Short mmCIF file of N, CA and C and ligand atoms in Angstrom, two decimals:
data_model
loop_
_atom_site.label_atom_id
_atom_site.label_comp_id
_atom_site.label_asym_id
_atom_site.label_seq_id
_atom_site.Cartn_x
_atom_site.Cartn_y
_atom_site.Cartn_z
N MET A 1 0.54 -0.83 0.07
CA MET A 1 -0.39 -0.22 -0.40
C MET A 1 1.09 1.45 -0.29
N ASP A 2 1.91 1.01 1.06
CA ASP A 2 2.93 2.67 0.53
C ASP A 2 3.42 2.74 -0.64
N SER A 3 3.51 1.65 -1.62
CA SER A 3 3.91 1.55 -2.52
C SER A 3 2.62 2.69 -4.09
N MET A 4 1.95 2.97 -2.92
CA MET A 4 0.42 3.30 -4.31
C MET A 4 1.06 4.69 -3.57
N GLY A 5 1.31 5.44 -2.64
CA GLY A 5 1.53 6.59 -2.96
C GLY A 5 1.22 7.26 -1.25
N THR A 6 0.90 8.63 -1.19
CA THR A 6 0.87 8.31 0.46
C THR A 6 -0.76 8.91 0.95
N VAL A 7 -1.49 8.87 -0.28
CA VAL A 7 -2.49 8.65 -0.29
C VAL A 7 -3.00 7.61 0.41
N PHE A 8 -2.57 6.08 0.26
CA PHE A 8 -3.25 5.22 1.37
C PHE A 8 -2.18 5.13 2.78
N THR A 9 -1.35 6.19 2.67
CA THR A 9 -0.95 6.33 3.99
C THR A 9 -1.89 5.90 5.37
N PHE A 10 -3.37 6.32 5.09
CA PHE A 10 -3.91 6.08 6.63
C PHE A 10 -4.40 4.91 6.38
N ILE A 11 -4.92 4.07 5.32
CA ILE A 11 -4.99 2.98 5.33
C ILE A 11 -3.75 2.00 5.58
N SER A 12 -2.29 2.52 5.43
CA SER A 12 -1.63 0.98 6.05
C SER A 12 -1.41 1.50 7.76
N HIS A 13 -1.46 3.06 7.95
CA HIS A 13 -1.36 2.99 8.95
C HIS A 13 -2.47 2.17 10.52
N GLU A 14 -3.71 2.17 9.88
CA GLU A 14 -4.37 1.63 10.09
C GLU A 14 -4.69 -0.11 10.12
N THR A 15 -3.88 -0.49 8.86
CA THR A 15 -3.85 -2.07 9.14
C THR A 15 -2.52 -2.24 9.71
N ILE A 16 -1.75 -1.63 10.21
CA ILE A 16 -0.59 -1.53 11.05
C ILE A 16 -0.57 -1.72 12.84
N SER A 17 -2.21 -0.74 12.77
CA SER A 17 -2.50 -0.70 14.14
C SER A 17 -2.99 -1.66 14.40
N LYS A 18 -3.74 -1.96 13.49
CA LYS A 18 -4.46 -3.54 14.02
C LYS A 18 -3.61 -4.84 14.44
N ILE A 19 -2.87 -4.73 13.41
CA ILE A 19 -1.77 -6.44 13.52
C ILE A 19 -1.37 -5.72 15.06
N ASN A 20 -0.46 -4.45 15.37
CA ASN A 20 0.10 -4.38 16.44
C ASN A 20 -0.54 -4.39 17.87
N ILE A 21 -1.84 -4.32 17.47
CA ILE A 21 -2.76 -4.89 18.63
C ILE A 21 -2.29 -6.57 18.99
N LEU A 22 -2.75 -7.05 17.99
CA LEU A 22 -2.75 -8.48 18.16
C LEU A 22 -1.29 -8.81 18.06
N GLN A 23 -0.68 -8.61 17.84
CA GLN A 23 1.15 -8.72 18.11
C GLN A 23 1.68 -8.32 19.66
N ASN A 24 0.81 -7.13 20.10
CA ASN A 24 0.75 -7.30 21.42
C ASN A 24 0.54 -8.07 22.69
N TYR A 25 -0.61 -8.49 21.95
CA TYR A 25 -1.31 -9.86 22.84
C TYR A 25 -0.18 -11.16 22.73
N LEU A 26 0.05 -11.47 21.20
CA LEU A 26 1.42 -13.06 21.40
C LEU A 26 2.08 -12.25 21.69
N ASN A 27 2.88 -11.00 22.41
CA ASN A 27 4.04 -11.21 22.73
C ASN A 27 3.45 -10.97 24.48
N GLY A 28 2.00 -10.65 24.20
CA GLY A 28 2.37 -10.56 26.32
C GLY A 28 1.70 -11.90 27.03
N GLU A 29 1.29 -11.86 28.29
CA GLU A 29 1.92 -12.21 29.58
C GLU A 29 0.69 -14.03 28.77
N ASN A 30 -0.41 -13.44 28.59
CA ASN A 30 -0.93 -14.87 27.90
C ASN A 30 -1.01 -14.86 26.66
N GLY A 31 0.63 -15.06 25.87
CA GLY A 31 0.67 -15.09 24.84
C GLY A 31 0.27 -16.31 23.93
N ARG A 32 0.79 -17.25 24.77
CA ARG A 32 0.46 -18.66 23.95
C ARG A 32 -0.64 -18.81 23.81
N SER A 33 -1.56 -17.90 24.54
CA SER A 33 -3.28 -18.31 24.48
C SER A 33 -3.33 -17.43 23.11
N TYR A 34 -2.58 -17.06 21.74
CA TYR A 34 -2.98 -16.23 20.43
C TYR A 34 -1.94 -16.89 19.77
N GLN A 35 -1.45 -18.10 20.12
CA GLN A 35 -0.71 -18.63 19.01
C GLN A 35 -1.45 -18.95 18.17
N THR A 36 -2.96 -19.73 17.82
CA THR A 36 -3.90 -19.62 16.70
C THR A 36 -4.95 -18.85 17.09
N VAL A 37 -5.61 -18.77 16.52
CA VAL A 37 -7.25 -18.11 16.11
C VAL A 37 -8.24 -18.87 16.85
N ARG A 38 -7.89 -20.24 16.69
CA ARG A 38 -8.94 -21.07 17.66
C ARG A 38 -8.67 -20.58 19.17
N SER A 39 -7.24 -20.90 19.23
CA SER A 39 -6.92 -20.47 21.13
C SER A 39 -7.08 -19.04 21.20
N MET A 40 -6.82 -18.27 20.63
CA MET A 40 -7.46 -16.75 20.98
C MET A 40 -8.79 -16.76 21.30
N ILE A 41 -9.42 -17.08 20.17
CA ILE A 41 -10.98 -16.93 20.71
C ILE A 41 -11.70 -18.21 22.16
N LYS A 42 -10.46 -19.09 22.34
CA LYS A 42 -11.27 -19.59 23.57
C LYS A 42 -10.82 -19.02 24.43
N TYR A 43 -9.28 -18.57 24.93
CA TYR A 43 -8.70 -17.92 25.79
C TYR A 43 -10.15 -16.77 25.79
N GLU A 44 -10.38 -15.98 25.30
CA GLU A 44 -11.15 -14.70 25.04
C GLU A 44 -12.38 -14.59 25.33
N LEU A 45 -13.16 -15.39 25.55
CA LEU A 45 -13.98 -16.19 25.50
C LEU A 45 -14.18 -16.57 27.23
N ASP A 46 -13.45 -17.38 27.54
CA ASP A 46 -12.99 -17.81 28.49
C ASP A 46 -13.09 -16.77 29.49
N ASN A 47 -12.07 -15.74 29.23
CA ASN A 47 -11.94 -15.02 30.43
C ASN A 47 -12.72 -13.65 30.19
N GLY A 48 -13.85 -13.66 29.47
CA GLY A 48 -14.46 -12.89 29.34
C GLY A 48 -13.79 -11.49 28.93
N VAL A 49 -12.93 -11.29 27.85
CA VAL A 49 -12.35 -10.67 27.22
C VAL A 49 -12.95 -9.89 26.00
N VAL A 50 -13.79 -10.51 25.12
CA VAL A 50 -14.38 -10.27 24.53
C VAL A 50 -15.93 -9.38 24.64
N ASN A 51 -16.26 -8.17 24.21
CA ASN A 51 -17.63 -7.77 24.86
C ASN A 51 -18.29 -7.75 23.58
N PHE A 52 -19.44 -8.27 23.71
CA PHE A 52 -20.54 -8.41 22.22
C PHE A 52 -21.43 -7.78 22.62
N LYS A 53 -21.42 -6.40 23.13
CA LYS A 53 -22.27 -5.89 23.37
C LYS A 53 -22.13 -4.28 22.97
N GLU A 54 -20.50 -3.82 23.41
CA GLU A 54 -20.16 -2.46 22.93
C GLU A 54 -18.65 -2.32 23.09
N LEU A 55 -17.58 -1.69 22.25
CA LEU A 55 -16.57 -1.08 22.43
C LEU A 55 -16.31 -0.92 23.50
N PRO A 56 -15.62 -1.53 24.27
CA PRO A 56 -15.01 -0.18 25.88
C PRO A 56 -14.07 0.75 25.31
N PRO A 57 -14.54 1.38 26.23
CA PRO A 57 -13.71 2.85 25.51
C PRO A 57 -12.43 2.67 26.35
N ASN A 58 -11.40 3.54 26.23
CA ASN A 58 -9.95 3.57 27.17
C ASN A 58 -9.72 2.06 27.77
N ARG A 59 -9.52 0.84 26.99
CA ARG A 59 -9.87 -0.46 26.65
C ARG A 59 -8.82 -0.67 25.35
N VAL A 60 -8.03 -1.79 25.26
CA VAL A 60 -7.25 -2.15 24.31
C VAL A 60 -8.42 -3.36 23.42
N PRO A 61 -8.73 -2.84 22.55
CA PRO A 61 -9.73 -3.97 21.36
C PRO A 61 -9.26 -5.49 21.74
N SER A 62 -10.32 -6.27 21.99
CA SER A 62 -9.87 -7.68 22.29
C SER A 62 -9.29 -8.57 20.71
N GLY A 63 -8.76 -9.53 20.61
CA GLY A 63 -7.71 -10.18 19.49
C GLY A 63 -9.00 -10.37 18.83
N CYS A 64 -10.37 -10.92 19.33
CA CYS A 64 -11.10 -11.20 18.35
C CYS A 64 -11.44 -10.25 17.64
N ARG A 65 -11.86 -9.36 18.36
CA ARG A 65 -12.66 -7.74 17.41
C ARG A 65 -11.44 -7.28 16.84
N THR A 66 -10.64 -7.25 16.79
CA THR A 66 -9.40 -6.53 15.84
C THR A 66 -9.11 -7.52 15.03
N LEU A 67 -9.25 -8.98 15.08
CA LEU A 67 -9.04 -9.83 13.64
C LEU A 67 -9.74 -10.16 12.91
N LEU A 68 -11.52 -9.70 13.31
CA LEU A 68 -12.44 -9.94 13.09
C LEU A 68 -12.35 -8.51 11.72
N ARG A 69 -11.57 -6.90 12.25
CA ARG A 69 -11.94 -5.76 11.35
C ARG A 69 -10.48 -6.70 10.11
N ILE A 70 -9.44 -6.67 10.07
CA ILE A 70 -8.58 -7.34 9.24
C ILE A 70 -9.31 -8.93 8.58
N HIS A 71 -9.60 -9.33 9.07
CA HIS A 71 -10.38 -10.77 8.22
C HIS A 71 -11.73 -10.25 6.93
N ARG A 72 -12.51 -9.11 7.63
CA ARG A 72 -13.12 -8.80 6.47
C ARG A 72 -12.83 -7.65 5.48
N ALA A 73 -11.31 -6.86 5.40
CA ALA A 73 -10.73 -6.71 4.28
C ALA A 73 -9.74 -7.87 4.19
N LEU A 74 -9.56 -9.13 4.16
CA LEU A 74 -9.00 -9.67 3.35
C LEU A 74 -9.99 -10.12 2.88
N LYS A 75 -11.61 -9.92 2.44
CA LYS A 75 -12.50 -10.10 1.65
C LYS A 75 -12.67 -9.31 0.63
N TRP A 76 -12.03 -8.03 1.47
CA TRP A 76 -11.98 -7.36 0.26
C TRP A 76 -10.58 -7.61 -1.16
N LEU A 77 -9.50 -7.70 -0.29
CA LEU A 77 -8.24 -8.06 -0.89
C LEU A 77 -8.90 -9.29 -1.87
N GLU A 78 -9.63 -10.02 -1.42
CA GLU A 78 -9.74 -11.63 -2.08
C GLU A 78 -10.16 -10.89 -3.68
N VAL A 79 -11.75 -10.32 -3.40
CA VAL A 79 -12.20 -9.99 -4.28
C VAL A 79 -11.64 -8.75 -4.96
N PHE A 80 -10.43 -7.78 -4.68
CA PHE A 80 -10.17 -6.91 -5.67
C PHE A 80 -9.01 -7.93 -6.36
N LEU A 81 -8.07 -8.83 -5.55
CA LEU A 81 -7.00 -9.04 -6.56
C LEU A 81 -7.90 -10.03 -7.75
N TYR A 82 -8.53 -10.50 -7.47
CA TYR A 82 -9.61 -11.29 -8.06
C TYR A 82 -10.04 -10.56 -9.55
N ASN A 83 -10.71 -9.50 -9.40
CA ASN A 83 -10.83 -8.66 -10.21
C ASN A 83 -9.68 -8.26 -11.26
N LEU A 84 -9.18 -7.69 -10.35
CA LEU A 84 -7.07 -7.25 -11.47
C LEU A 84 -7.01 -8.84 -12.11
N GLY A 85 -7.23 -9.83 -11.86
CA GLY A 85 -6.36 -11.23 -12.36
C GLY A 85 -7.30 -11.67 -13.27
N THR A 86 -8.42 -11.32 -13.69
CA THR A 86 -9.33 -11.98 -14.24
C THR A 86 -9.76 -10.77 -15.48
N ASN A 87 -9.02 -9.99 -15.36
CA ASN A 87 -9.45 -8.32 -16.26
C ASN A 87 -8.04 -8.08 -17.21
N PRO A 88 -8.64 -8.83 -18.05
CA PRO A 88 -7.07 -8.40 -19.16
C PRO A 88 -6.53 -7.19 -19.81
N GLY A 89 -6.70 -6.08 -18.42
CA GLY A 89 -6.54 -4.53 -18.92
C GLY A 89 -7.59 -3.32 -19.52
N GLN A 90 -9.24 -4.30 -19.72
CA GLN A 90 -9.79 -3.09 -19.97
C GLN A 90 -9.82 -2.79 -18.87
N ALA A 91 -10.31 -2.48 -17.81
CA ALA A 91 -11.40 -1.72 -16.49
C ALA A 91 -9.95 -1.40 -15.95
N LYS A 92 -10.48 0.10 -15.49
CA LYS A 92 -9.02 0.58 -14.52
C LYS A 92 -9.00 0.04 -13.19
N THR A 93 -7.90 0.31 -12.24
CA THR A 93 -7.83 -0.08 -11.13
C THR A 93 -8.76 -0.11 -10.19
N SER A 94 -9.07 1.58 -10.50
CA SER A 94 -9.73 2.54 -9.43
C SER A 94 -11.19 1.75 -9.50
N ASP A 95 -11.46 1.76 -10.16
CA ASP A 95 -12.84 0.85 -10.64
C ASP A 95 -13.12 -0.85 -10.39
N MET A 96 -12.03 -1.28 -10.35
CA MET A 96 -11.77 -2.61 -9.46
C MET A 96 -12.01 -2.86 -8.70
N CYS A 97 -10.84 -1.84 -7.41
CA CYS A 97 -10.74 -1.17 -6.10
C CYS A 97 -11.53 -1.37 -5.58
N ALA A 98 -12.93 0.00 -6.42
CA ALA A 98 -13.93 -0.21 -5.66
C ALA A 98 -15.44 -0.63 -6.11
N ALA A 99 -15.32 -1.60 -6.71
CA ALA A 99 -16.44 -2.54 -6.56
C ALA A 99 -15.53 -3.52 -5.51
N ALA A 100 -14.58 -3.93 -5.76
CA ALA A 100 -14.59 -5.01 -4.33
C ALA A 100 -15.07 -4.18 -3.53
N TYR A 101 -14.81 -3.09 -2.72
CA TYR A 101 -14.92 -2.48 -1.90
C TYR A 101 -16.51 -2.53 -1.72
N HIS A 102 -16.70 -1.85 -2.49
CA HIS A 102 -18.41 -2.11 -2.71
C HIS A 102 -19.46 -3.44 -2.35
N GLU A 103 -18.70 -4.37 -2.69
CA GLU A 103 -18.98 -5.56 -2.77
C GLU A 103 -18.73 -6.18 -0.50
N THR A 104 -18.16 -5.58 -0.69
CA THR A 104 -17.19 -6.27 0.28
C THR A 104 -17.29 -5.34 2.34
N LEU A 105 -16.23 -4.71 2.39
CA LEU A 105 -15.74 -3.37 3.40
C LEU A 105 -16.87 -2.69 3.57
N ALA A 106 -17.48 -2.12 2.59
CA ALA A 106 -18.16 -0.77 2.54
C ALA A 106 -19.07 -0.83 3.28
N HIS A 107 -20.41 -2.40 3.52
CA HIS A 107 -20.95 -2.62 4.11
C HIS A 107 -20.37 -2.44 5.94
N HIS A 108 -19.30 -2.50 5.97
CA HIS A 108 -19.04 -2.52 7.86
C HIS A 108 -18.63 -1.73 7.98
N HIS A 109 -18.42 0.09 7.18
CA HIS A 109 -17.86 1.20 7.42
C HIS A 109 -19.12 2.35 7.46
N SER A 110 -18.65 3.43 8.17
CA SER A 110 -19.72 4.60 7.77
C SER A 110 -19.54 5.15 6.84
N TRP A 111 -20.43 5.74 7.05
CA TRP A 111 -20.77 7.26 5.60
C TRP A 111 -18.98 7.60 5.26
N PHE A 112 -18.62 8.62 6.27
CA PHE A 112 -17.49 9.22 5.90
C PHE A 112 -16.22 8.14 5.78
N ILE A 113 -16.35 7.32 6.44
CA ILE A 113 -15.13 6.27 5.73
C ILE A 113 -15.46 5.90 3.98
N ARG A 114 -16.63 5.82 4.49
CA ARG A 114 -16.70 5.26 2.11
C ARG A 114 -16.39 6.29 1.67
N GLN A 115 -16.30 7.25 2.07
CA GLN A 115 -16.55 8.55 1.34
C GLN A 115 -15.02 8.68 0.85
N VAL A 116 -13.95 8.57 2.36
CA VAL A 116 -12.34 8.85 1.93
C VAL A 116 -11.86 7.50 1.07
N ALA A 117 -12.61 6.46 1.62
CA ALA A 117 -12.11 5.08 0.23
C ALA A 117 -11.62 5.32 -0.75
N GLU A 118 -13.31 6.08 -1.39
CA GLU A 118 -13.58 6.36 -2.39
C GLU A 118 -12.78 6.72 -3.25
N VAL A 119 -12.28 8.04 -2.35
CA VAL A 119 -11.26 9.34 -2.52
C VAL A 119 -9.84 8.66 -3.05
N ALA A 120 -9.85 7.53 -2.26
CA ALA A 120 -8.42 7.02 -2.18
C ALA A 120 -8.62 5.99 -3.33
N PHE A 121 -8.74 5.70 -3.72
CA PHE A 121 -9.20 4.95 -5.36
C PHE A 121 -9.05 5.85 -6.35
N LEU A 122 -9.44 6.64 -6.43
CA LEU A 122 -9.27 7.57 -7.41
C LEU A 122 -7.43 7.53 -7.68
N ALA A 123 -7.28 7.91 -6.60
CA ALA A 123 -5.64 7.86 -6.50
C ALA A 123 -4.33 6.31 -6.64
N LEU A 124 -5.25 5.73 -7.17
CA LEU A 124 -4.36 4.33 -7.00
C LEU A 124 -4.06 4.44 -8.62
N PRO A 125 -2.34 3.93 -9.18
CA PRO A 125 -1.76 3.75 -10.46
C PRO A 125 -2.89 3.03 -11.17
N PRO A 126 -2.14 3.17 -12.19
CA PRO A 126 -2.84 2.27 -13.79
C PRO A 126 -2.49 0.59 -13.54
N VAL A 127 -3.12 -0.54 -13.85
CA VAL A 127 -2.70 -1.27 -13.83
C VAL A 127 -1.27 -2.22 -14.50
N GLU A 128 -0.45 -1.17 -14.70
CA GLU A 128 0.77 -1.60 -15.18
C GLU A 128 1.73 -1.50 -14.30
N ASP A 129 1.08 -0.48 -13.59
CA ASP A 129 2.08 -0.04 -12.29
C ASP A 129 1.95 -1.31 -11.33
N MET A 130 0.56 -1.50 -11.18
CA MET A 130 -0.01 -2.78 -9.84
C MET A 130 0.46 -3.98 -10.65
N TYR A 131 1.11 -4.51 -11.90
CA TYR A 131 1.58 -5.47 -12.14
C TYR A 131 3.03 -5.21 -11.23
N LYS A 132 3.78 -4.01 -11.72
CA LYS A 132 5.15 -3.43 -10.81
C LYS A 132 5.10 -4.05 -9.67
N VAL A 133 3.99 -3.93 -8.42
CA VAL A 133 4.02 -4.16 -7.23
C VAL A 133 4.32 -5.43 -6.75
N ILE A 134 3.78 -6.43 -8.07
CA ILE A 134 3.61 -7.65 -7.43
C ILE A 134 4.49 -8.47 -8.88
N CYS A 135 5.76 -7.69 -9.14
CA CYS A 135 7.07 -8.06 -10.46
C CYS A 135 6.45 -8.78 -11.02
N VAL A 136 5.33 -8.65 -11.82
CA VAL A 136 5.33 -8.89 -12.70
C VAL A 136 5.41 -8.39 -14.64
N ARG A 137 5.25 -8.87 -15.46
CA ARG A 137 5.49 -8.10 -16.67
C ARG A 137 4.29 -8.05 -17.42
N ASP A 138 3.71 -8.69 -17.09
CA ASP A 138 2.48 -8.83 -18.09
C ASP A 138 1.11 -9.19 -17.40
N HIS A 139 0.01 -9.28 -18.46
CA HIS A 139 -1.04 -10.12 -17.24
C HIS A 139 -1.52 -11.66 -17.24
N ALA A 140 -0.39 -11.99 -18.26
CA ALA A 140 -0.15 -13.51 -18.47
C ALA A 140 0.20 -14.17 -17.38
N GLU A 141 1.57 -13.29 -17.09
CA GLU A 141 2.07 -13.82 -15.70
C GLU A 141 1.35 -13.41 -13.99
N ALA A 142 0.78 -11.84 -14.40
CA ALA A 142 -0.33 -11.34 -13.74
C ALA A 142 -1.31 -12.31 -12.70
N LYS A 143 -2.19 -12.90 -14.07
CA LYS A 143 -3.31 -13.91 -14.02
C LYS A 143 -2.54 -14.93 -12.76
N VAL A 144 -1.47 -15.56 -12.91
CA VAL A 144 -0.72 -16.63 -12.51
C VAL A 144 -0.61 -16.23 -10.86
N VAL A 145 -0.05 -15.17 -10.51
CA VAL A 145 0.34 -14.74 -9.63
C VAL A 145 -0.86 -14.46 -8.61
N LEU A 146 -1.99 -13.59 -9.42
CA LEU A 146 -2.88 -12.96 -8.77
C LEU A 146 -3.61 -14.34 -8.50
N MET A 147 -3.56 -15.51 -8.87
CA MET A 147 -5.15 -16.11 -8.61
C MET A 147 -4.66 -16.90 -7.92
N THR A 148 -3.13 -17.51 -8.00
CA THR A 148 -2.79 -18.27 -6.86
C THR A 148 -2.84 -17.76 -5.33
N THR A 149 -2.24 -16.14 -5.39
CA THR A 149 -2.97 -15.42 -4.46
C THR A 149 -4.25 -15.26 -3.61
N VAL A 150 -4.87 -15.83 -4.63
CA VAL A 150 -6.57 -15.17 -4.40
C VAL A 150 -7.08 -16.54 -3.54
N ASP A 151 -6.26 -17.89 -4.11
CA ASP A 151 -7.01 -19.29 -3.56
C ASP A 151 -6.58 -19.70 -1.96
N THR A 152 -5.65 -19.20 -2.57
CA THR A 152 -4.40 -18.99 -0.71
C THR A 152 -5.56 -18.58 0.10
N ILE A 153 -5.78 -17.10 -0.14
CA ILE A 153 -6.40 -15.99 0.93
C ILE A 153 -7.89 -16.88 1.18
N VAL A 154 -8.39 -17.64 -0.26
CA VAL A 154 -10.07 -17.78 0.24
C VAL A 154 -9.83 -19.08 1.33
N LYS A 155 -8.48 -20.02 1.76
CA LYS A 155 -8.84 -20.54 2.28
C LYS A 155 -8.73 -20.16 3.68
N VAL A 156 -7.65 -19.16 4.18
CA VAL A 156 -7.27 -18.82 4.99
C VAL A 156 -8.40 -17.84 5.81
N TYR A 157 -9.51 -17.42 4.24
CA TYR A 157 -10.40 -16.78 4.86
C TYR A 157 -11.68 -17.87 5.23
N ASN A 158 -11.83 -18.77 4.54
CA ASN A 158 -12.74 -19.58 5.35
C ASN A 158 -12.45 -20.47 5.99
N LEU A 159 -11.51 -20.50 6.83
CA LEU A 159 -11.29 -21.31 8.06
C LEU A 159 -11.35 -20.27 9.18
N THR A 160 -10.76 -19.05 9.13
CA THR A 160 -11.42 -17.88 10.06
C THR A 160 -13.31 -17.72 9.97
N GLN A 161 -13.79 -17.30 8.90
CA GLN A 161 -14.90 -17.51 9.03
C GLN A 161 -15.94 -18.41 9.33
N GLU A 162 -15.29 -19.84 9.47
CA GLU A 162 -16.04 -20.61 10.23
C GLU A 162 -15.79 -20.34 11.36
N LEU A 163 -14.90 -20.41 11.83
CA LEU A 163 -14.62 -19.86 13.79
C LEU A 163 -15.52 -18.95 14.31
N TYR A 164 -15.16 -17.95 13.16
CA TYR A 164 -16.37 -16.73 14.20
C TYR A 164 -17.46 -17.02 13.76
N THR A 165 -17.74 -17.29 13.26
CA THR A 165 -19.24 -18.65 12.83
C THR A 165 -20.17 -19.14 13.80
N THR A 166 -19.45 -20.35 14.12
CA THR A 166 -19.52 -20.99 14.95
C THR A 166 -19.82 -20.68 16.49
N ASN A 167 -18.96 -19.96 16.88
CA ASN A 167 -18.95 -18.88 17.84
C ASN A 167 -19.59 -16.88 18.25
N HIS A 168 -20.40 -17.08 16.85
CA HIS A 168 -21.30 -16.19 17.00
C HIS A 168 -20.80 -14.81 17.30
N MET A 169 -19.62 -14.71 16.47
CA MET A 169 -18.48 -13.31 16.30
C MET A 169 -18.56 -12.77 15.69
N LEU A 170 -19.44 -13.21 14.31
CA LEU A 170 -19.40 -12.23 13.30
C LEU A 170 -19.33 -10.25 13.43
N ASP A 171 -20.25 -10.07 14.18
CA ASP A 171 -20.48 -8.63 14.45
C ASP A 171 -20.14 -7.95 15.96
N LEU A 172 -19.48 -8.36 16.30
CA LEU A 172 -18.97 -7.85 17.51
C LEU A 172 -18.50 -6.29 17.05
N PRO A 173 -18.67 -5.82 17.98
CA PRO A 173 -18.40 -3.98 17.83
C PRO A 173 -17.59 -3.59 18.12
C1 LIG B 1 -1.15 -5.96 -7.38
C2 LIG B 1 -2.07 -4.95 -6.11
C3 LIG B 1 -1.42 -5.66 -4.53
C4 LIG B 1 -1.92 -4.42 -3.14
C5 LIG B 1 -1.74 -4.81 -2.23
C6 LIG B 1 -2.49 -3.78 -0.94
C7 LIG B 1 -3.19 -4.90 -0.08
C8 LIG B 1 -3.49 -4.28 1.09
C9 LIG B 1 -4.64 -4.87 2.26
C10 LIG B 1 -5.23 -4.48 2.84
C11 LIG B 1 -5.35 -3.41 2.61
C12 LIG B 1 -7.14 -2.46 3.32
C13 LIG B 1 -6.77 -2.91 5.26
C14 LIG B 1 -8.05 -2.06 5.35
C15 LIG B 1 -7.60 -2.67 6.64
C16 LIG B 1 -9.35 -2.08 7.05
C17 LIG B 1 -10.27 -2.36 8.62
C18 LIG B 1 -11.24 -1.73 9.19
O1 LIG B 1 -11.90 -1.79 8.59
N1 LIG B 1 -10.96 -0.51 9.85
C19 LIG B 1 -12.23 -0.32 9.93
C20 LIG B 1 -13.27 -0.40 11.26
O2 LIG B 1 -12.22 -0.68 12.43
P1 LIG B 1 -12.94 -0.12 13.78
O3 LIG B 1 -12.88 1.38 13.51
O4 LIG B 1 -13.93 -0.68 14.14
O5 LIG B 1 -11.69 -0.82 15.22
C21 LIG B 1 -11.80 1.64 10.91
O6 LIG B 1 -12.50 2.48 11.00
C22 LIG B 1 -10.72 2.13 9.68
C23 LIG B 1 -10.75 2.56 8.44
C24 LIG B 1 -9.86 3.52 7.43
C25 LIG B 1 -9.35 2.65 6.41
C26 LIG B 1 -10.49 1.92 5.95
C27 LIG B 1 -10.15 2.29 4.23
C28 LIG B 1 -10.29 0.25 3.52
C29 LIG B 1 -9.87 0.71 1.90
C30 LIG B 1 -10.00 -0.58 1.46
C31 LIG B 1 -8.82 -0.39 0.48
C32 LIG B 1 -7.80 -0.46 0.56
C33 LIG B 1 -6.66 -0.08 -1.03
C34 LIG B 1 -5.39 -0.51 -1.17
C35 LIG B 1 -5.50 -0.32 -2.27
C36 LIG B 1 -3.77 -1.15 -2.79
#
């Protein structure tokens, strides 16, 4: 994202901020319980760390809630990379990114965040520059890299989605 330009800095910061929350839990006194998604869910449910009613002010959000935000973004990434990999150059990056966002993450964001995201998409580089980000020369090479990535993302997403569904945690505030 940083290679996309300063417009995406706020998205990078948001992503890093949530990853840091999870990393701090992993490095904390109960780090062993954060080794896997399953063990994190069990520990946080058993110890009342997860709040199903509200986001407690002045407290570090739970690992479960934090991962859910990143998990939702992973679905956006899956759709965006799929769009990029299956479009041999006609569509604009911004249109593909926006379409993926409207189909996924937009449902979970406030009106203001959606407006900011829409502006950011307009600053996205053209497809050829996106290919440089993933170190490929043309669409044929990009398709292999992107679709392989999408396949992996789908596997990861589905595992997390199943765990959150089983534990009724898909709408954590
Ligand atoms: C071939 C090109 C490859 C590009 C690869 C890009 C990799 C980018 C990976 C992830 C990007 C998305 C990560 C966004 C995390 C958003 C988490 C979130 O939804 N946060 C909101 C909710 O959290 P709480 O407030 O409930 O704690 C939060 O409100 C903040 C939102 C601000 C950022 C949201 C904008 C998301 C736009 C998604 C499109 C990203 C465009 C990246 C362009 C490559």
